Amino acid sequence: MINRENQTVLSTTEKRQGAPGSANGEILRRWHRSAPAKVRRAFQSGDDSLGWTAWTQYLARRRQPKPLRKLVAGKTDPLDWALPDHLGFHSIRDRLVAIGKLSPDCQASDSVEQELQEWLSSPSEPPTLAYAFEALAWAHALPELVRCASQPTWWALLDHLCATTREAESAAGNGDPLVWQLLAGELPLVLAYLLPEIAPCRHLFGPARETLSAGLEDLLDGEGFPAGSHLTIFRPLMACWTRCRAIGGKGRKSPFRPGAEDQFRWAVRAALRLTRRDGTQVLSGGSAGLWCRDLFDNLLQFGGDKADYRIADLTLPGAKNKVKRTAETRLPQAATHSEWSAITILRAGWGRKEPRLTAVYPAKTVDVEFGCGSDLVWSGPWTLDVRWDGEPLLPQTDWEEVCWHTDRDADYLELEVSLGEKARVQRHLLLAKEDRFLMVADAILGVGRGKIDYCGSLPLSEGVRFEPAAEGREGRLLGKKPRALVLPLALPEWRCDPRGGSLTATAQGLELSQSTEGSAIFAPLFFDLDARRMRRPFTWRQLTLAENLTILPGDAAVGYRVMVGKRQWLIYRTLRETGNRTVLGHNLVSQMLVARFNTDGEVDSLLEIE
């Protein structure tokens, strides 16, 4: 929580009394002792014009503090890092420089006065994201604006920005968390950094530090991941915190508390994990997720460790750092899971060509993104359409994680959502790392019997197409290269068999449809990702299962045998209470088994859930 007792701001009386140069007896209290004696004496004389001249002359000669651009690496304006689409403007300072208004020999300018007056007369209630960036741009321009804005307008701008920080801090938690961090965290930090000679500005450092620290601690999961619902603003938040960390710099007081500093360092690694091979952020389509080399260079500079530099070498496009690559066994595991954030990453390794599946599920939808090699195969919502005796069933709860497992063989995530009184859905995502396949599936589990119609679709990315086979139900996903052989395991292999459903490409993406009579249905898709196997013979079969010498119906448990080339796998899933089942001569008491067949016919488990 923010400690408001430590916040020193302009009082209502002080605001009515005008600028620090006003002859009001408040001069010495409002100027900090670090302000030059010449400036304080000039204002103390009661001659505002004399004081203003001394102040502007001092700012023109002042070498410290340095402007933000000189504190960070790169050539881009730090305010442009991860700037959202609808804010596609250069900073106000850049616009003024472009028209020559901030050159050293400029005088007061009518155009600057007019622009300032218009901005001050049209505040945003409540503050918008555009307003927050404009306020930051004006704040960074303050030291140079003394040369081209009138004294009353300059002080009015400063007072307005100080008042904005107070209002944003008091509204914490009631609006956009990004706006909160920009206006109640970064803005007061900028004012405290650029104008430490003015006491009310200098004293804004403490409240700014509390707000920024609260943001890092409240908006992240403890290991750097944002809430899934905040994923779209994660990079703008990282840009904000990186600018603030640069202002803190080396050898100066950090703008974050120690615990928040740790969160910032964790967030650097989370940002690397959430980056595609082209540098854009996963599940993003706008400019806020675009690749920005300068942002990541500064992230690593101010918050990265040796492992982060090595991960950046393996994951980011065009890595320029000279850190020697190391064996991945010495790096943190590439796959990760955050229950608090509702974000899971299934990843075979850190390399940019490795298969990687990201799932984000903070509410009643599941967004998934799968990349393989240089192709983004799909990205967006994994849709779910379930009908029970013709009645549509909709999610009644948020998706919840019920199982997460990762080891050298496979990463596995299982989610669950309620469809009301009649059914629930368990969603499976499994990436077999060494075996190079991906399986995604939905299990609809009912409390009674009925006609179940299922349809799920994965949103294929632009440039990726599904090529169905002419005679079989399988198909291939083709991007810049062939990326996957797709097998709908619950459907008959041949199209001449009319039972079951279909696998097609629609406007929504790769769509699997299945229907059955019973109490449950299992709808799996098997993606073979090994390019070397893609042209080899393949087949799949639904297996017969038995319990106590009795053959089980398809809504009790299912089993499949998959063969691609010389590799074969066994997939089993119970849809009721577990029991001692037999499949292919193997006794199973587990809820789910995914295993490979060895050359001797025995199975080697990749994943088993009891």
Coordinates of C-alpha atoms in Angstrom, one line a residue:
M1 CA 0.0 0.0 0.0
I2 CA 1.1 3.6 -0.6
N3 CA 2.0 5.6 2.5
R4 CA 0.3 8.9 1.9
E5 CA 1.9 10.4 5.0
N6 CA 5.3 10.4 3.2
Q7 CA 3.9 12.4 0.3
T8 CA 4.9 16.1 0.1
V9 CA 2.8 18.0 -2.4
L10 CA 1.7 21.6 -3.1
S11 CA -1.0 22.5 -0.6
T12 CA -4.2 24.1 -1.7
T13 CA -3.0 27.4 -0.2
E14 CA 0.3 27.2 -2.0
K15 CA -1.4 26.5 -5.3
R16 CA -3.6 29.6 -4.9
Q17 CA -0.4 31.6 -4.1
G18 CA 1.0 30.8 -7.5
A19 CA 4.5 29.9 -8.7
P20 CA 7.5 29.6 -6.4
G21 CA 8.6 33.0 -7.6
S22 CA 5.5 34.8 -6.2
A23 CA 6.1 37.3 -3.4
N24 CA 4.2 35.2 -0.9
G25 CA 6.6 34.4 1.9
E26 CA 6.6 30.7 0.9
I27 CA 9.6 30.9 -1.3
L28 CA 12.3 29.4 1.0
R29 CA 10.0 26.5 2.0
R30 CA 9.2 25.6 -1.6
W31 CA 12.7 25.8 -3.0
H32 CA 14.9 22.9 -1.8
R33 CA 18.3 23.8 -0.4
S34 CA 19.9 22.2 -3.4
A35 CA 18.6 25.1 -5.6
P36 CA 21.3 27.7 -6.3
A37 CA 21.4 30.6 -3.9
K38 CA 21.3 33.0 -6.8
V39 CA 17.9 31.6 -7.9
R40 CA 16.5 31.6 -4.4
R41 CA 17.6 35.2 -3.8
A42 CA 16.2 36.3 -7.1
F43 CA 12.8 34.9 -6.3
Q44 CA 13.0 36.2 -2.7
S45 CA 13.5 39.7 -4.0
G46 CA 9.9 39.7 -5.1
D47 CA 10.7 40.4 -8.7
D48 CA 9.2 37.5 -10.6
S49 CA 10.9 38.4 -13.9
L50 CA 14.3 38.5 -12.1
G51 CA 13.7 35.1 -10.5
W52 CA 12.5 33.6 -13.8
T53 CA 15.6 34.9 -15.6
A54 CA 17.9 33.3 -13.0
W55 CA 16.0 30.0 -13.1
T56 CA 16.1 29.8 -16.9
Q57 CA 19.8 30.7 -17.0
Y58 CA 20.6 28.0 -14.4
L59 CA 18.7 25.3 -16.3
A60 CA 20.5 26.2 -19.5
R61 CA 23.9 25.7 -17.8
R62 CA 22.9 22.6 -15.7
R63 CA 24.5 19.3 -16.8
Q64 CA 22.8 17.1 -14.3
P65 CA 20.4 15.4 -14.3
K66 CA 20.8 14.0 -17.7
P67 CA 17.7 13.6 -20.0
L68 CA 16.2 10.2 -20.2
R69 CA 17.6 9.5 -23.7
K70 CA 21.1 9.7 -22.3
L71 CA 20.4 7.2 -19.5
V72 CA 19.4 4.3 -21.8
A73 CA 21.0 2.4 -24.6
G74 CA 19.7 2.7 -28.2
K75 CA 18.4 5.4 -30.5
T76 CA 14.7 5.2 -30.1
D77 CA 12.7 7.5 -27.8
P78 CA 12.1 5.5 -24.6
L79 CA 8.5 6.8 -24.5
D80 CA 8.0 5.0 -27.8
W81 CA 8.9 1.6 -26.4
A82 CA 5.8 -0.7 -26.6
L83 CA 3.6 2.3 -27.4
P84 CA 0.0 1.0 -28.0
D85 CA -1.5 1.2 -31.5
H86 CA -3.9 4.1 -30.9
L87 CA -1.1 6.2 -29.4
G88 CA 1.1 6.2 -32.5
F89 CA 2.5 9.6 -32.0
H90 CA 6.0 10.8 -31.3
S91 CA 6.5 12.4 -27.9
I92 CA 5.5 16.1 -27.5
R93 CA 9.1 17.0 -27.0
D94 CA 10.0 15.5 -30.4
R95 CA 7.3 17.4 -32.1
L96 CA 8.6 20.7 -30.6
V97 CA 12.2 19.9 -31.5
A98 CA 11.1 19.1 -35.1
I99 CA 9.7 22.6 -35.5
G100 CA 12.7 24.2 -33.8
K101 CA 10.8 25.4 -30.7
L102 CA 13.4 23.9 -28.2
S103 CA 16.6 25.1 -29.8
P104 CA 19.0 26.8 -27.4
D105 CA 18.4 30.2 -28.8
C106 CA 14.6 30.1 -29.0
Q107 CA 12.4 32.6 -27.2
A108 CA 8.9 32.3 -26.0
S109 CA 6.8 30.9 -28.7
D110 CA 3.1 31.6 -29.4
S111 CA 2.7 28.1 -30.9
V112 CA 4.1 26.4 -27.7
E113 CA 2.0 28.7 -25.5
Q114 CA -1.1 27.8 -27.5
E115 CA -0.4 24.0 -27.5
L116 CA 0.3 24.1 -23.7
Q117 CA -2.8 26.1 -23.0
E118 CA -5.0 23.8 -25.0
W119 CA -3.6 20.8 -23.3
L120 CA -4.0 22.3 -19.8
S121 CA -7.6 23.4 -20.6
S122 CA -8.7 19.9 -21.7
P123 CA -7.9 17.5 -18.9
S124 CA -8.9 13.9 -19.3
E125 CA -11.5 12.7 -16.7
P126 CA -10.8 9.9 -16.0
P127 CA -7.2 10.0 -17.3
T128 CA -6.8 8.0 -20.5
L129 CA -3.7 6.2 -21.7
A130 CA -3.1 8.9 -24.3
Y131 CA -3.3 11.6 -21.6
A132 CA -0.8 9.7 -19.5
F133 CA 1.8 9.5 -22.2
E134 CA 1.2 13.2 -23.1
A135 CA 1.7 14.1 -19.4
L136 CA 5.0 12.2 -19.4
A137 CA 6.2 13.9 -22.6
W138 CA 5.4 17.3 -21.1
A139 CA 7.2 16.4 -17.9
H140 CA 10.4 15.4 -19.8
A141 CA 10.2 18.6 -21.7
L142 CA 10.0 20.9 -18.7
P143 CA 13.7 21.8 -18.4
E144 CA 13.8 22.9 -22.0
L145 CA 10.3 24.5 -22.1
V146 CA 11.6 27.4 -19.9
R147 CA 13.2 28.8 -23.1
C148 CA 10.0 28.8 -25.2
A149 CA 7.1 29.1 -22.8
S150 CA 6.1 32.0 -20.6
Q151 CA 6.6 32.0 -16.9
P152 CA 2.9 31.7 -15.9
T153 CA 2.3 28.9 -18.4
W154 CA 5.4 26.9 -17.3
W155 CA 4.4 27.1 -13.6
A156 CA 0.8 26.2 -14.5
L157 CA 2.1 23.1 -16.3
L158 CA 4.2 22.1 -13.4
D159 CA 1.4 22.5 -10.9
H160 CA -1.0 20.6 -13.2
L161 CA 1.4 17.7 -13.5
C162 CA 1.9 17.6 -9.7
A163 CA -1.8 17.6 -9.2
T164 CA -2.2 14.8 -11.7
T165 CA 0.2 12.6 -9.7
R166 CA -1.8 13.1 -6.6
E167 CA -5.1 12.4 -8.2
A168 CA -3.8 9.2 -9.9
E169 CA -2.3 8.0 -6.6
S170 CA -5.6 8.5 -4.8
A171 CA -7.5 6.6 -7.6
A172 CA -5.1 3.6 -7.3
G173 CA -6.9 0.3 -8.1
N174 CA -10.0 1.9 -9.6
G175 CA -8.9 2.0 -13.3
D176 CA -6.3 0.9 -15.8
P177 CA -3.2 -0.4 -14.0
L178 CA -1.0 0.9 -16.8
V179 CA -2.4 4.4 -16.4
W180 CA -1.9 4.1 -12.6
Q181 CA 1.8 3.2 -13.0
L182 CA 2.4 5.9 -15.6
L183 CA 0.7 8.7 -13.7
A184 CA 1.2 7.8 -10.0
G185 CA 4.5 6.1 -10.5
E186 CA 6.6 7.2 -13.5
L187 CA 5.3 10.8 -13.7
P188 CA 6.2 11.8 -10.1
L189 CA 9.5 10.0 -10.5
V190 CA 10.3 12.1 -13.6
L191 CA 9.4 15.3 -11.8
A192 CA 11.5 14.4 -8.8
Y193 CA 14.4 13.5 -11.0
L194 CA 14.4 16.4 -13.4
L195 CA 13.5 19.2 -10.9
P196 CA 15.0 18.3 -7.6
E197 CA 15.6 22.0 -6.8
I198 CA 11.9 22.5 -6.3
A199 CA 11.0 20.9 -2.9
P200 CA 7.5 19.6 -3.8
C201 CA 8.9 17.9 -6.9
R202 CA 11.9 16.4 -5.0
H203 CA 9.6 15.0 -2.3
L204 CA 7.6 13.1 -5.0
F205 CA 10.3 10.4 -5.1
G206 CA 9.0 8.6 -2.0
P207 CA 5.3 8.3 -3.2
A208 CA 6.6 7.4 -6.7
R209 CA 8.8 4.6 -5.3
E210 CA 5.9 3.2 -3.3
T211 CA 3.5 3.2 -6.3
L212 CA 6.0 1.6 -8.6
S213 CA 6.9 -1.0 -6.0
A214 CA 3.2 -1.7 -5.4
G215 CA 2.7 -2.2 -9.1
L216 CA 5.5 -4.7 -9.4
E217 CA 4.4 -6.6 -6.4
D218 CA 0.6 -6.5 -7.0
L219 CA 0.5 -6.9 -10.8
L220 CA 3.0 -9.8 -11.0
D221 CA 2.8 -13.4 -9.7
G222 CA 6.0 -13.4 -7.7
E223 CA 8.1 -14.8 -10.6
G224 CA 7.6 -12.0 -13.1
F225 CA 4.4 -13.1 -14.9
P226 CA 1.5 -10.7 -15.2
A227 CA -2.1 -11.8 -14.7
G228 CA -3.4 -13.3 -18.0
S229 CA -6.0 -10.6 -18.2
H230 CA -3.1 -8.0 -18.2
L231 CA -1.0 -9.7 -20.9
T232 CA -1.8 -7.1 -23.5
I233 CA -0.2 -4.3 -21.3
F234 CA 2.7 -6.4 -20.1
R235 CA 5.3 -4.8 -22.5
P236 CA 4.1 -1.2 -21.9
L237 CA 4.4 -1.9 -18.2
M238 CA 7.9 -3.3 -18.7
A239 CA 8.8 -0.2 -20.7
C240 CA 7.5 2.0 -17.9
W241 CA 9.4 0.1 -15.2
T242 CA 12.6 0.0 -17.4
R243 CA 12.5 3.8 -17.9
C244 CA 12.1 4.2 -14.1
R245 CA 14.9 1.8 -13.4
A246 CA 17.1 3.8 -15.8
I247 CA 16.3 7.0 -13.9
G248 CA 17.4 5.1 -10.7
G249 CA 20.6 4.1 -12.6
K250 CA 23.7 2.7 -11.1
G251 CA 25.0 4.4 -7.9
R252 CA 21.7 6.2 -7.4
K253 CA 18.7 5.2 -5.2
S254 CA 16.6 2.6 -6.9
P255 CA 13.0 3.6 -7.6
F256 CA 11.9 0.1 -6.4
R257 CA 11.9 -1.4 -2.9
P258 CA 14.2 -4.5 -2.6
G259 CA 11.3 -6.9 -3.0
A260 CA 10.0 -5.0 -6.0
E261 CA 13.5 -4.9 -7.4
D262 CA 13.5 -8.7 -7.3
Q263 CA 10.1 -8.8 -9.1
F264 CA 11.5 -6.6 -11.9
R265 CA 14.4 -9.0 -12.4
W266 CA 12.0 -11.9 -12.6
A267 CA 9.9 -10.0 -15.0
V268 CA 12.8 -9.6 -17.4
R269 CA 12.9 -13.4 -17.7
A270 CA 9.1 -13.6 -18.0
A271 CA 9.4 -11.1 -20.9
L272 CA 11.9 -13.4 -22.6
R273 CA 9.6 -16.4 -22.1
L274 CA 6.7 -14.5 -23.6
T275 CA 8.6 -13.5 -26.8
R276 CA 8.1 -15.1 -30.2
R277 CA 11.1 -15.9 -32.4
D278 CA 10.5 -12.7 -34.3
G279 CA 10.7 -10.7 -31.1
T280 CA 7.0 -9.9 -30.9
Q281 CA 5.0 -10.8 -27.8
V282 CA 2.9 -14.0 -27.8
L283 CA -0.8 -13.6 -28.3
S284 CA -0.3 -10.0 -29.5
G285 CA -1.3 -8.4 -32.7
G286 CA -0.7 -4.7 -32.1
S287 CA 2.2 -2.3 -31.8
A288 CA 2.4 -2.7 -28.0
G289 CA 3.7 -6.2 -28.6
L290 CA 6.1 -5.3 -31.5
W291 CA 9.8 -6.2 -31.4
C292 CA 11.9 -3.4 -29.9
R293 CA 15.6 -4.1 -29.7
D294 CA 16.3 -1.1 -27.5
L295 CA 13.7 -2.1 -24.9
F296 CA 15.2 -5.6 -24.5
D297 CA 18.7 -4.3 -24.4
N298 CA 17.8 -2.0 -21.6
L299 CA 15.7 -4.7 -19.8
L300 CA 18.8 -6.9 -19.8
Q301 CA 21.1 -4.0 -18.8
F302 CA 19.0 -3.0 -15.8
G303 CA 17.4 -6.3 -14.7
G304 CA 19.0 -9.3 -16.4
D305 CA 21.5 -11.8 -15.1
K306 CA 23.9 -14.1 -16.9
A307 CA 21.2 -16.7 -17.5
D308 CA 18.9 -14.0 -19.0
Y309 CA 21.7 -13.0 -21.4
R310 CA 22.2 -16.6 -22.5
I311 CA 18.4 -17.1 -22.9
A312 CA 18.3 -13.8 -25.0
D313 CA 21.1 -15.2 -27.2
L314 CA 18.9 -18.3 -27.9
T315 CA 15.5 -16.7 -28.2
L316 CA 15.7 -13.1 -29.5
P317 CA 16.2 -12.2 -33.1
G318 CA 19.6 -10.8 -34.1
A319 CA 21.2 -11.1 -30.6
K320 CA 24.2 -8.8 -30.5
N321 CA 25.6 -9.5 -27.0
K322 CA 28.8 -11.5 -26.7
V323 CA 27.9 -13.8 -23.9
K324 CA 29.1 -17.3 -24.8
R325 CA 26.3 -19.8 -25.4
T326 CA 26.0 -22.6 -22.9
A327 CA 24.4 -26.0 -22.8
E328 CA 20.7 -25.7 -22.1
T329 CA 21.0 -28.1 -19.2
R330 CA 22.6 -25.3 -17.3
L331 CA 19.8 -22.9 -18.0
P332 CA 16.4 -22.7 -16.3
Q333 CA 13.8 -25.0 -17.7
A334 CA 12.1 -23.5 -20.8
A335 CA 8.6 -24.6 -19.9
T336 CA 6.9 -22.9 -17.0
H337 CA 3.5 -22.5 -15.3
S338 CA 1.9 -19.8 -13.3
E339 CA -1.3 -20.7 -11.5
W340 CA -1.9 -17.2 -10.2
S341 CA -1.4 -15.6 -13.7
A342 CA -3.3 -18.4 -15.5
I343 CA -0.4 -18.6 -18.0
T344 CA 1.4 -21.8 -19.0
I345 CA 4.2 -22.2 -21.5
L346 CA 4.9 -25.7 -22.9
R347 CA 8.3 -25.6 -24.7
A348 CA 10.7 -28.2 -25.9
G349 CA 13.8 -26.0 -25.4
W350 CA 15.0 -22.4 -25.5
G351 CA 16.1 -22.5 -29.1
R352 CA 14.1 -20.3 -31.5
K353 CA 13.2 -23.3 -33.7
E354 CA 11.8 -25.4 -30.8
P355 CA 8.0 -26.1 -30.7
R356 CA 6.4 -23.8 -28.1
L357 CA 2.8 -23.6 -27.0
T358 CA 1.4 -20.8 -24.8
A359 CA -2.0 -21.0 -23.0
V360 CA -3.6 -18.1 -21.3
Y361 CA -6.9 -18.8 -19.4
P362 CA -7.8 -16.0 -16.9
A363 CA -11.6 -16.3 -17.5
K364 CA -14.1 -18.3 -19.5
T365 CA -11.9 -18.5 -22.6
V366 CA -8.6 -20.2 -23.4
D367 CA -6.2 -18.4 -25.7
V368 CA -3.5 -20.6 -27.2
E369 CA -0.6 -19.9 -29.4
F370 CA 1.6 -22.4 -31.1
G371 CA 4.9 -21.7 -32.9
C372 CA 7.1 -24.2 -34.7
G373 CA 10.3 -23.2 -36.5
S374 CA 9.8 -19.9 -38.2
D375 CA 6.0 -20.3 -38.4
L376 CA 3.4 -19.0 -36.0
V377 CA 1.0 -21.9 -36.6
W378 CA -2.0 -20.6 -34.6
S379 CA -2.8 -17.8 -32.2
G380 CA -6.0 -16.8 -30.5
P381 CA -9.0 -18.3 -28.7
W382 CA -9.5 -22.1 -28.8
T383 CA -13.2 -22.1 -29.2
L384 CA -15.6 -24.5 -27.6
D385 CA -19.1 -25.3 -28.8
V386 CA -21.0 -28.1 -26.9
R387 CA -24.6 -29.1 -27.4
W388 CA -26.5 -31.6 -25.3
D389 CA -29.6 -32.9 -26.9
G390 CA -29.4 -29.8 -29.1
E391 CA -29.2 -27.4 -26.2
P392 CA -26.0 -25.2 -26.2
L393 CA -24.0 -25.5 -23.0
L394 CA -21.9 -22.4 -22.1
P395 CA -19.0 -22.1 -19.6
Q396 CA -20.4 -21.2 -16.2
T397 CA -17.1 -20.8 -14.4
D398 CA -13.6 -19.6 -15.2
W399 CA -11.2 -22.2 -16.5
E400 CA -9.1 -23.7 -13.7
E401 CA -5.8 -25.6 -13.8
V402 CA -6.3 -29.1 -12.4
C403 CA -2.9 -30.6 -13.4
W404 CA 0.5 -29.3 -14.5
H405 CA 3.5 -31.6 -15.1
T406 CA 6.8 -31.1 -16.7
D407 CA 9.9 -33.3 -17.1
R408 CA 12.4 -34.2 -19.7
D409 CA 9.8 -36.2 -21.6
A410 CA 6.8 -34.0 -21.8
D411 CA 5.0 -30.9 -20.6
Y412 CA 1.3 -31.4 -19.7
L413 CA -1.5 -29.0 -18.7
E414 CA -5.0 -29.9 -17.9
L415 CA -7.8 -27.3 -17.4
E416 CA -11.4 -27.7 -16.4
V417 CA -14.6 -25.6 -16.8
S418 CA -18.2 -26.2 -15.7
L419 CA -20.9 -26.2 -18.3
G420 CA -23.6 -26.1 -15.7
E421 CA -25.5 -28.9 -14.2
K422 CA -25.2 -31.2 -17.2
A423 CA -21.5 -31.4 -18.0
R424 CA -18.0 -30.2 -17.5
V425 CA -15.0 -30.0 -19.9
Q426 CA -11.5 -31.1 -19.2
R427 CA -9.0 -29.6 -21.7
H428 CA -5.6 -31.3 -22.3
L429 CA -2.4 -29.9 -23.8
L430 CA 0.6 -32.2 -24.0
L431 CA 3.9 -31.5 -25.7
A432 CA 6.2 -34.6 -26.1
K433 CA 9.7 -33.1 -26.3
E434 CA 12.0 -35.9 -27.5
D435 CA 9.2 -37.6 -29.4
R436 CA 8.3 -34.4 -31.2
F437 CA 4.5 -34.4 -31.1
L438 CA 1.7 -32.3 -29.7
M439 CA -1.7 -33.5 -28.5
V440 CA -4.6 -31.3 -27.6
A441 CA -8.0 -32.6 -26.6
D442 CA -11.3 -31.9 -25.0
A443 CA -13.1 -34.3 -22.8
I444 CA -16.8 -33.5 -22.2
L445 CA -18.0 -35.4 -19.1
G446 CA -21.7 -35.5 -18.5
V447 CA -23.8 -36.5 -15.4
G448 CA -26.3 -38.3 -17.6
R449 CA -26.8 -39.7 -21.1
G450 CA -27.7 -37.7 -24.2
K451 CA -26.8 -36.6 -27.7
I452 CA -23.5 -34.8 -27.5
D453 CA -22.3 -32.5 -30.3
Y454 CA -18.8 -31.1 -30.0
C455 CA -17.0 -28.5 -32.1
G456 CA -13.6 -26.9 -31.3
S457 CA -11.4 -24.8 -33.5
L458 CA -7.8 -23.6 -33.3
P459 CA -7.3 -20.2 -35.0
L460 CA -4.7 -20.7 -37.8
S461 CA -2.4 -17.8 -38.4
E462 CA -2.0 -15.9 -41.6
G463 CA 0.2 -17.8 -44.0
V464 CA -0.6 -21.2 -42.5
R465 CA -3.1 -23.5 -44.2
F466 CA -4.6 -26.9 -43.6
E467 CA -4.2 -29.4 -46.5
P468 CA -6.6 -32.3 -46.0
A469 CA -5.9 -35.7 -47.4
A470 CA -7.9 -36.9 -50.4
E471 CA -9.0 -40.3 -48.9
G472 CA -8.2 -40.1 -45.2
R473 CA -9.3 -37.9 -42.4
E474 CA -5.8 -36.6 -41.7
G475 CA -4.2 -33.5 -43.1
R476 CA -1.1 -31.4 -42.9
L477 CA -0.4 -27.9 -41.6
L478 CA 1.7 -26.0 -44.1
G479 CA 3.5 -22.7 -43.4
K480 CA 6.8 -21.6 -44.8
K481 CA 7.6 -25.4 -44.5
P482 CA 5.4 -28.4 -43.7
R483 CA 4.9 -28.0 -39.9
A484 CA 2.7 -30.9 -38.7
L485 CA 0.8 -34.0 -39.7
V486 CA -2.6 -33.8 -38.0
L487 CA -4.4 -36.9 -37.0
P488 CA -8.0 -36.8 -35.6
L489 CA -7.7 -39.9 -33.4
A490 CA -11.3 -40.3 -32.4
L491 CA -12.5 -40.2 -36.1
P492 CA -12.3 -43.2 -38.5
E493 CA -9.1 -43.0 -40.6
W494 CA -10.9 -43.2 -44.0
R495 CA -13.4 -40.7 -45.3
C496 CA -15.6 -43.5 -46.7
D497 CA -16.5 -44.3 -43.1
P498 CA -19.3 -41.8 -42.3
R499 CA -19.2 -42.1 -38.5
G500 CA -18.1 -39.6 -36.0
G501 CA -17.4 -36.2 -37.3
S502 CA -15.0 -34.1 -39.4
L503 CA -11.7 -32.3 -39.4
T504 CA -11.8 -29.2 -41.7
A505 CA -10.4 -25.7 -42.2
T506 CA -13.0 -23.0 -41.7
A507 CA -13.0 -19.2 -41.3
Q508 CA -12.5 -19.9 -37.6
G509 CA -9.4 -22.1 -38.1
L510 CA -8.7 -25.8 -37.9
E511 CA -12.1 -27.2 -36.8
L512 CA -12.8 -30.6 -35.2
S513 CA -16.4 -31.8 -35.0
Q514 CA -17.6 -34.9 -33.2
S515 CA -20.9 -36.4 -32.1
T516 CA -22.0 -39.3 -30.0
E517 CA -24.8 -40.8 -27.9
G518 CA -23.7 -41.3 -24.3
S519 CA -22.5 -39.6 -21.2
A520 CA -19.0 -38.4 -22.4
I521 CA -16.9 -37.7 -25.5
F522 CA -13.2 -37.4 -26.0
A523 CA -12.0 -35.2 -28.9
P524 CA -8.2 -35.4 -29.4
L525 CA -5.9 -34.0 -32.2
F526 CA -2.5 -35.5 -32.6
F527 CA 0.2 -33.3 -34.3
D528 CA 3.3 -35.0 -35.4
L529 CA 6.0 -32.3 -35.5
D530 CA 9.0 -34.2 -36.8
A531 CA 9.6 -33.1 -40.4
R532 CA 11.6 -36.3 -41.1
R533 CA 8.6 -38.5 -40.3
M534 CA 6.1 -36.4 -42.2
R535 CA 6.3 -38.3 -45.5
R536 CA 6.5 -41.8 -43.9
P537 CA 3.7 -44.3 -43.6
F538 CA 1.3 -43.6 -40.7
T539 CA -2.0 -44.9 -39.3
W540 CA -4.1 -44.7 -36.1
R541 CA -6.7 -47.0 -34.6
Q542 CA -9.2 -46.7 -31.8
L543 CA -8.6 -49.6 -29.4
T544 CA -10.9 -52.0 -27.7
L545 CA -10.9 -51.7 -23.9
A546 CA -12.1 -54.2 -21.4
E547 CA -12.8 -54.3 -17.7
N548 CA -13.5 -57.6 -15.9
L549 CA -13.7 -59.4 -19.3
T550 CA -16.4 -56.9 -20.4
I551 CA -15.8 -54.6 -23.4
L552 CA -16.3 -51.0 -22.3
P553 CA -18.4 -48.5 -24.3
G554 CA -16.8 -45.4 -25.8
D555 CA -18.1 -43.1 -23.1
A556 CA -16.4 -45.1 -20.3
A557 CA -12.8 -45.0 -21.6
V558 CA -10.9 -44.6 -24.8
G559 CA -7.6 -45.8 -26.2
Y560 CA -5.7 -45.1 -29.4
R561 CA -2.7 -46.5 -31.1
V562 CA -0.7 -44.1 -33.4
M563 CA 2.0 -45.0 -35.8
V564 CA 4.2 -42.6 -37.8
G565 CA 7.2 -44.2 -39.5
K566 CA 8.8 -46.5 -37.0
R567 CA 7.5 -44.7 -34.0
Q568 CA 4.3 -45.9 -32.2
W569 CA 2.4 -44.5 -29.2
L570 CA -0.4 -45.5 -26.9
I571 CA -2.9 -43.0 -25.6
Y572 CA -5.5 -43.9 -23.0
R573 CA -8.1 -41.7 -21.2
T574 CA -10.8 -42.8 -18.8
L575 CA -14.1 -40.9 -19.0
R576 CA -15.6 -42.3 -15.8
E577 CA -14.3 -43.6 -12.5
T578 CA -10.9 -45.4 -12.9
G579 CA -10.8 -49.2 -12.8
N580 CA -8.6 -52.1 -13.8
R581 CA -8.8 -51.8 -17.6
T582 CA -7.1 -53.9 -20.2
V583 CA -5.8 -52.5 -23.5
L584 CA -3.5 -54.3 -25.9
G585 CA -2.7 -56.7 -23.1
H586 CA -1.7 -54.0 -20.7
N587 CA -3.5 -53.5 -17.4
L588 CA -4.2 -49.9 -16.5
V589 CA -5.6 -48.3 -13.4
S590 CA -4.6 -44.7 -14.2
Q591 CA -6.8 -41.9 -15.4
M592 CA -4.6 -41.1 -18.4
L593 CA -1.6 -42.6 -20.1
V594 CA 0.5 -41.4 -23.0
A595 CA 3.4 -43.8 -23.8
R596 CA 5.7 -44.9 -26.6
F597 CA 6.1 -48.5 -27.7
N598 CA 9.6 -49.8 -27.5
T599 CA 11.0 -52.2 -30.1
D600 CA 10.2 -55.2 -27.7
G601 CA 6.5 -54.2 -27.6
E602 CA 6.6 -52.8 -24.1
V603 CA 5.5 -49.3 -23.4
D604 CA 7.6 -46.5 -22.0
S605 CA 5.5 -43.9 -20.2
L606 CA 5.7 -40.3 -21.3
L607 CA 2.9 -39.2 -19.0
E608 CA 0.7 -41.1 -16.5
I609 CA -1.9 -39.6 -14.3
E610 CA -3.3 -41.8 -11.6

